Each structure stands twice: as C-alpha cells, then as structure tokens.
Short mmCIF file of C-alpha atoms and ligand atoms in Angstrom, two decimals:
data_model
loop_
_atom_site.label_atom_id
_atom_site.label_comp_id
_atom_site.label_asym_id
_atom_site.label_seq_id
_atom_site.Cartn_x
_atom_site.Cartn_y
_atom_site.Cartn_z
CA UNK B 1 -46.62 105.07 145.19
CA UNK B 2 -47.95 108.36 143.86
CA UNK B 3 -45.49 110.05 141.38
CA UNK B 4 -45.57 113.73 139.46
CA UNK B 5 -46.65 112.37 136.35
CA UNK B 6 -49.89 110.55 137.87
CA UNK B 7 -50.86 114.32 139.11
CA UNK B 8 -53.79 115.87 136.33
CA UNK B 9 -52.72 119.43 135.37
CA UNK B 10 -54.99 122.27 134.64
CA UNK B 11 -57.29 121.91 131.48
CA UNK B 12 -57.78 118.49 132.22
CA UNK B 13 -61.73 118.70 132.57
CA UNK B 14 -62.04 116.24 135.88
CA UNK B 15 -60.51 119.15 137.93
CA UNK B 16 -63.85 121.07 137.14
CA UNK B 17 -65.85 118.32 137.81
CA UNK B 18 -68.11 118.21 140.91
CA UNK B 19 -66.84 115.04 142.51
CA UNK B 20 -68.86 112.11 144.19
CA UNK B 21 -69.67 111.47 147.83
CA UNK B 22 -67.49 108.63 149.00
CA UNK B 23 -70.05 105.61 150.24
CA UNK B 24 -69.20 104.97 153.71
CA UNK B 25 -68.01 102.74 155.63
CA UNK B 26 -64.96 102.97 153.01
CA UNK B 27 -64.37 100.25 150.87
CA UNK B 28 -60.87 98.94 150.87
CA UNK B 29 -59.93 100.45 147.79
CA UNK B 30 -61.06 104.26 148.66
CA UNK B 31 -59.38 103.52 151.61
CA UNK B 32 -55.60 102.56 150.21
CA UNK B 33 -56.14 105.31 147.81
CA UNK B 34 -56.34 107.61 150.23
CA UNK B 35 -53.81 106.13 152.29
CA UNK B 36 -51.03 106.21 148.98
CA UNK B 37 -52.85 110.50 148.77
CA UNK B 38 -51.62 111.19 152.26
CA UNK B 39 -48.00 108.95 151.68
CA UNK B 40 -47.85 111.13 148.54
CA UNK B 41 -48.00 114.59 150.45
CA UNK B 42 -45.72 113.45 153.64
CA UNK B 43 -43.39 112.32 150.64
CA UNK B 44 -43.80 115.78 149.21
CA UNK B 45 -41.99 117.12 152.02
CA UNK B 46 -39.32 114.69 153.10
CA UNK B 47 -35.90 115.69 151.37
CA UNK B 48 -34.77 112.30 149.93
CA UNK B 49 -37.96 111.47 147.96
CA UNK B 50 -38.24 114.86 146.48
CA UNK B 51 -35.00 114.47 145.03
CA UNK B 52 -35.44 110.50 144.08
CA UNK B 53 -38.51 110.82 142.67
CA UNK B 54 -38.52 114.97 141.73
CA UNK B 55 -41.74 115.56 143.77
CA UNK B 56 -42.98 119.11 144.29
CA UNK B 57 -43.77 119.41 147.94
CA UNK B 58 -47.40 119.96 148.81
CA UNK B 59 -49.13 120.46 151.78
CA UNK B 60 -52.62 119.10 150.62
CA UNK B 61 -53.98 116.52 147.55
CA UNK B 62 -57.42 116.44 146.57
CA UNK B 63 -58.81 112.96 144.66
CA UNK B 64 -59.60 115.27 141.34
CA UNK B 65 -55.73 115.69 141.15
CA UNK B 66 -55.31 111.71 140.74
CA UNK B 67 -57.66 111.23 138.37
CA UNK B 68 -60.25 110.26 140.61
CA UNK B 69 -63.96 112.29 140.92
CA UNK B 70 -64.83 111.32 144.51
CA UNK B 71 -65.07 113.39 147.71
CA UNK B 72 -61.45 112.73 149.55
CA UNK B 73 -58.64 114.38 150.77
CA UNK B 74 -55.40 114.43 152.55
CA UNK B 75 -53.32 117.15 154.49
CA UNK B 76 -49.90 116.72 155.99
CA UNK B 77 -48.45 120.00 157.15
CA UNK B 78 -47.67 121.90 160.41
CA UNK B 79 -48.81 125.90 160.90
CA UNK B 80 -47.76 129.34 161.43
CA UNK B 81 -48.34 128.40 165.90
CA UNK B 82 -46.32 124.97 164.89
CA UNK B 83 -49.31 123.16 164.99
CA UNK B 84 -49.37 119.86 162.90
CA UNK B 85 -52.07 118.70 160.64
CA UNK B 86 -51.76 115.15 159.01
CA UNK B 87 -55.45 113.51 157.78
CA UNK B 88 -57.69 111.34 155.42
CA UNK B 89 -60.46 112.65 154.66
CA UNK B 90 -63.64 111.75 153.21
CA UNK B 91 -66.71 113.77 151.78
CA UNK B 92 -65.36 116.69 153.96
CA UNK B 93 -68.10 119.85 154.19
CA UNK B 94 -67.65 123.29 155.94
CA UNK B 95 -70.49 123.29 158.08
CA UNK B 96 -69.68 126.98 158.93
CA UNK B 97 -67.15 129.91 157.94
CA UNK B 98 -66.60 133.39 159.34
CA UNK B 99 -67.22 136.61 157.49
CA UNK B 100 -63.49 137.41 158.09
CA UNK B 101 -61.65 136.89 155.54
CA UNK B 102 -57.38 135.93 155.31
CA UNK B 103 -54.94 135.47 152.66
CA UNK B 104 -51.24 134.12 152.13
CA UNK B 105 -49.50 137.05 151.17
CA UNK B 106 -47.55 135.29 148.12
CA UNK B 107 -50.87 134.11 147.03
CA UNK B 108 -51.06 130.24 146.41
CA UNK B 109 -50.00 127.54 144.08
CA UNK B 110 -51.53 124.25 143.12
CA UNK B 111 -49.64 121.15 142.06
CA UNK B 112 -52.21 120.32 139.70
CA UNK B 113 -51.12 124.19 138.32
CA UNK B 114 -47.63 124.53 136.31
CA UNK B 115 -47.28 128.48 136.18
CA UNK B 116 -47.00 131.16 138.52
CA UNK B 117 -50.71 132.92 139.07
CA UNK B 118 -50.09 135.90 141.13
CA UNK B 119 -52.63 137.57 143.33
CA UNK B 120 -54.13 137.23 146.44
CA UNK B 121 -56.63 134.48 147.08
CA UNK B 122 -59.68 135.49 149.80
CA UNK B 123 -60.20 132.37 151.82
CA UNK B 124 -62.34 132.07 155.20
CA UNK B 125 -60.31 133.41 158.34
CA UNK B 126 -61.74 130.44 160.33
CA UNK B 127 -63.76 127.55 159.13
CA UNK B 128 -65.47 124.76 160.66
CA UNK B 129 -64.89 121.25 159.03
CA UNK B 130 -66.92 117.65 159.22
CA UNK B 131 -65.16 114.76 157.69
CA UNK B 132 -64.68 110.97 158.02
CA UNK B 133 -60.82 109.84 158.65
CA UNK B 134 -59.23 107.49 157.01
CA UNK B 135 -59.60 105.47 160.05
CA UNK B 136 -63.61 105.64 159.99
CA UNK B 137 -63.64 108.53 162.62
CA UNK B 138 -66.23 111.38 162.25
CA UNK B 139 -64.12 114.11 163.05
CA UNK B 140 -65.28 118.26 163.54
CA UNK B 141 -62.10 120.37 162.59
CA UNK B 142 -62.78 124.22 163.86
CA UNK B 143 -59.86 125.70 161.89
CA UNK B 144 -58.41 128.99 161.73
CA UNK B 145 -55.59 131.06 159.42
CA UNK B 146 -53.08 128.40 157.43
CA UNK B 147 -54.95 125.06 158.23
CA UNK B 148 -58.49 126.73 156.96
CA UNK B 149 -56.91 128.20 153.96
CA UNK B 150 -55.05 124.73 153.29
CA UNK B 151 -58.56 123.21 154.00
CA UNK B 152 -60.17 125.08 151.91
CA UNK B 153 -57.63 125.01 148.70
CA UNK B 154 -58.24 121.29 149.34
CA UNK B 155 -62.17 121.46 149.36
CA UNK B 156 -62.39 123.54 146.32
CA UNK B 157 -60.69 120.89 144.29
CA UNK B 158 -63.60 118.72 145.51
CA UNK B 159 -65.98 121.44 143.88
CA UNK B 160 -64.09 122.38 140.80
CA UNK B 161 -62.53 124.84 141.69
CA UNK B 162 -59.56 126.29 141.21
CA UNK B 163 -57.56 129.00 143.54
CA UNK B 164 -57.06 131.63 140.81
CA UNK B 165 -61.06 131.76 140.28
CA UNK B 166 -60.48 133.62 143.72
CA UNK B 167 -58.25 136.43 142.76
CA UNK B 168 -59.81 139.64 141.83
CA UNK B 169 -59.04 140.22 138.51
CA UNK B 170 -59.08 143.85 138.48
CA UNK B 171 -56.49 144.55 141.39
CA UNK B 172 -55.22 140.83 142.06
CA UNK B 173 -52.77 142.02 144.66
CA UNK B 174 -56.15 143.96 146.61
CA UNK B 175 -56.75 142.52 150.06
CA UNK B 176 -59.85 141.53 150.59
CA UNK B 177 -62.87 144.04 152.91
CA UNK B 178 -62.78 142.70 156.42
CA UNK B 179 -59.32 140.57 156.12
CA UNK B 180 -55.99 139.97 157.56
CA UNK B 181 -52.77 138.07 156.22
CA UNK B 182 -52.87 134.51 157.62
CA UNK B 183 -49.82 134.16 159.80
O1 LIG W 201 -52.44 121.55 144.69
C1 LIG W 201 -52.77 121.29 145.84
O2 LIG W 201 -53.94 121.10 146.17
C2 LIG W 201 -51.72 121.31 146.89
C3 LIG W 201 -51.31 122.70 147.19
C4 LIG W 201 -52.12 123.13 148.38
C5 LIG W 201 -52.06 124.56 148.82
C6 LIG W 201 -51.52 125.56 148.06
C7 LIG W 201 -51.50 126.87 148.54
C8 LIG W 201 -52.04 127.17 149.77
C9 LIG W 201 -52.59 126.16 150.51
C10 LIG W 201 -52.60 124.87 150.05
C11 LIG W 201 -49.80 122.65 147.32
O3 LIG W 201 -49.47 122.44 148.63
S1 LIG W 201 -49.01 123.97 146.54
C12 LIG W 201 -47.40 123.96 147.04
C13 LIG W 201 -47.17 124.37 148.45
C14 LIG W 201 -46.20 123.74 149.15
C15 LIG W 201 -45.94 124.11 150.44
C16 LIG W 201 -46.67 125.14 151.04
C17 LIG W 201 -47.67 125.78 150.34
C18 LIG W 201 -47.92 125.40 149.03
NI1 LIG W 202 -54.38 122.61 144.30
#
C-alpha cells in the first residue's frame, strides 16, 4: 500500500524530470503499480484510511510522485455536474485543448507540495485526452472544467512540471484573457 512518506516532495529533482513512455502491452509490474497509484488516491478520500494511515486526500497521482520516471497516472474523483472519474492511465497525451482558458478559484495544491502557493493556475477549459487503461483499453477522454484541470495537474507531473510554474507572478490572483472559473 502507498503511504505519505513514499510520496517525493518538491526539490526532489525526478519531479522535473521528463518521464518515460510506458512499453505497452503493460508488464505486470507497471501494471500493479498503477493499480496500488489508483488504491492510493480512492484511499485518499475514504475517511478511515486518512485517519489510520494520515493520508492527505488527492484527487490525482502522477508516477514522478512515487519515485518512478514513467508515463502513468491515476484519477479517482467525481465533478462539479457529479460526474465520476476513476482511471489508470498510461503514456496519456492531449491530443487537443481549447483556447479557453479556466481556473479553480482557490488555486491548486499538490501532494508532492508541502506549503500553501497562492494564485490562480490557467489550465485548458476543455481538453481532449488519449490514454491506455489500466485494463489495456485505448481510451479518448474529451474533458471539460474540473476533470481537464485535474487531467492536466496530472499530465504536467508527467512533464516536469509543477502547478505554480502556471501562476503569473506579477498579479497571481489575475484571471487569465479569455477564461472562466471552473465550476
Ligand atoms: O499532487 C497531485 O498531483 C494531486 C493533487 C491534484 C490536483 C490538485 C489541484 C487541482 C487538481 C488536481 C491533489 O489532489 S491536491 C489536493 C486536493 C484534494 C482534493 C481536491 C483538490 C485537490
Ligand atoms: Ni501534484
């Protein structure tokens, strides 16, 4: 099982790394690693193993935070319309991304991230996603408001990058041109 102290924190230098395609068909060991990513983020959010095991819930872990430099993911989390997300991914890619923009309005956090970073963080208003599942299906997520910017947290990881690189560091709390507060 995934714990808090296996997650890498900020100034570790893998979470600026450019991480590795996964080889596909998955071998068994990507695969139960991202199967103990996604256990790790349901975890995150169920009551009794936060406060067994002091987990900080999550809606999204990217491989980088583990320790590990390949191309996976997992999301487990429901949106602003109720809609529920819960996936394995591997070597995800936006294939395309409006030029709307949208934002959380508290800005973001990262678990990999121990401090408060203030500002807003631009993301795509509505993205379109290829993956591979866990289960070996090629999947082609359109996604739109919290699940793109969730997705897209998650995919930066995969790049090296972090959410504060986003904020605009001369008016952090400016919303973007051409945006609108996810919701
Ligand atoms: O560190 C991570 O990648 C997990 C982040 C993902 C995330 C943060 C902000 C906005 C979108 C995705 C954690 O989920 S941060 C904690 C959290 C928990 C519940 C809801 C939002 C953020
Ligand atoms: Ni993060």
């Amino acid at each position: 099982m995934i714990a808090m102290d296996q997650i890498i924190r900020e100034g570790d230098p893998i979470l600026r790394q450019k991480t590795e395609k996964v080889e596909l068909p998955a071998s068994e060991e990507d695969k139960e690693t991202l199967s103990e990513m996604l256990q790790f983020v349901k975890n995150s959010q169920d009551d009794e193993m936060v406060k067994k095991y002091q987990l900080r819930p999550g809606v999204g872990l990217a491989a980088p935070q583990i320790g590990i430099s390949k191309r996976m993911l997992a999301v487990h989390f429901t949106d602003f319309h109720d809609k529920s997300y819960s996936y394995g991914l591997f070597n995800p890619k936006i294939l395309s991304h409006s030029v709307e923009k949208t934002y959380l309005q508290n800005g973001e956090g990262c678990l990999s991230v121990d401090r408060d970073v203030p500002g807003i963080v631009p993301r795509y208003a509505r993205i379109t996603v290829k993956a591979t599942t866990l289960e070996g299906e090629e999947v082609k997520l359109r996604l739109k408001g919290y699940a793109a910017i969730v997705l897209q947290h998650e995919i930066d990881h995969l790049d090296g990058v972090m959410f504060y690189d986003h904020i605009n560091q001369d008016n952090p709390f400016q919303p973007p041109e051409n945006s609108t507060p996810a919701e």
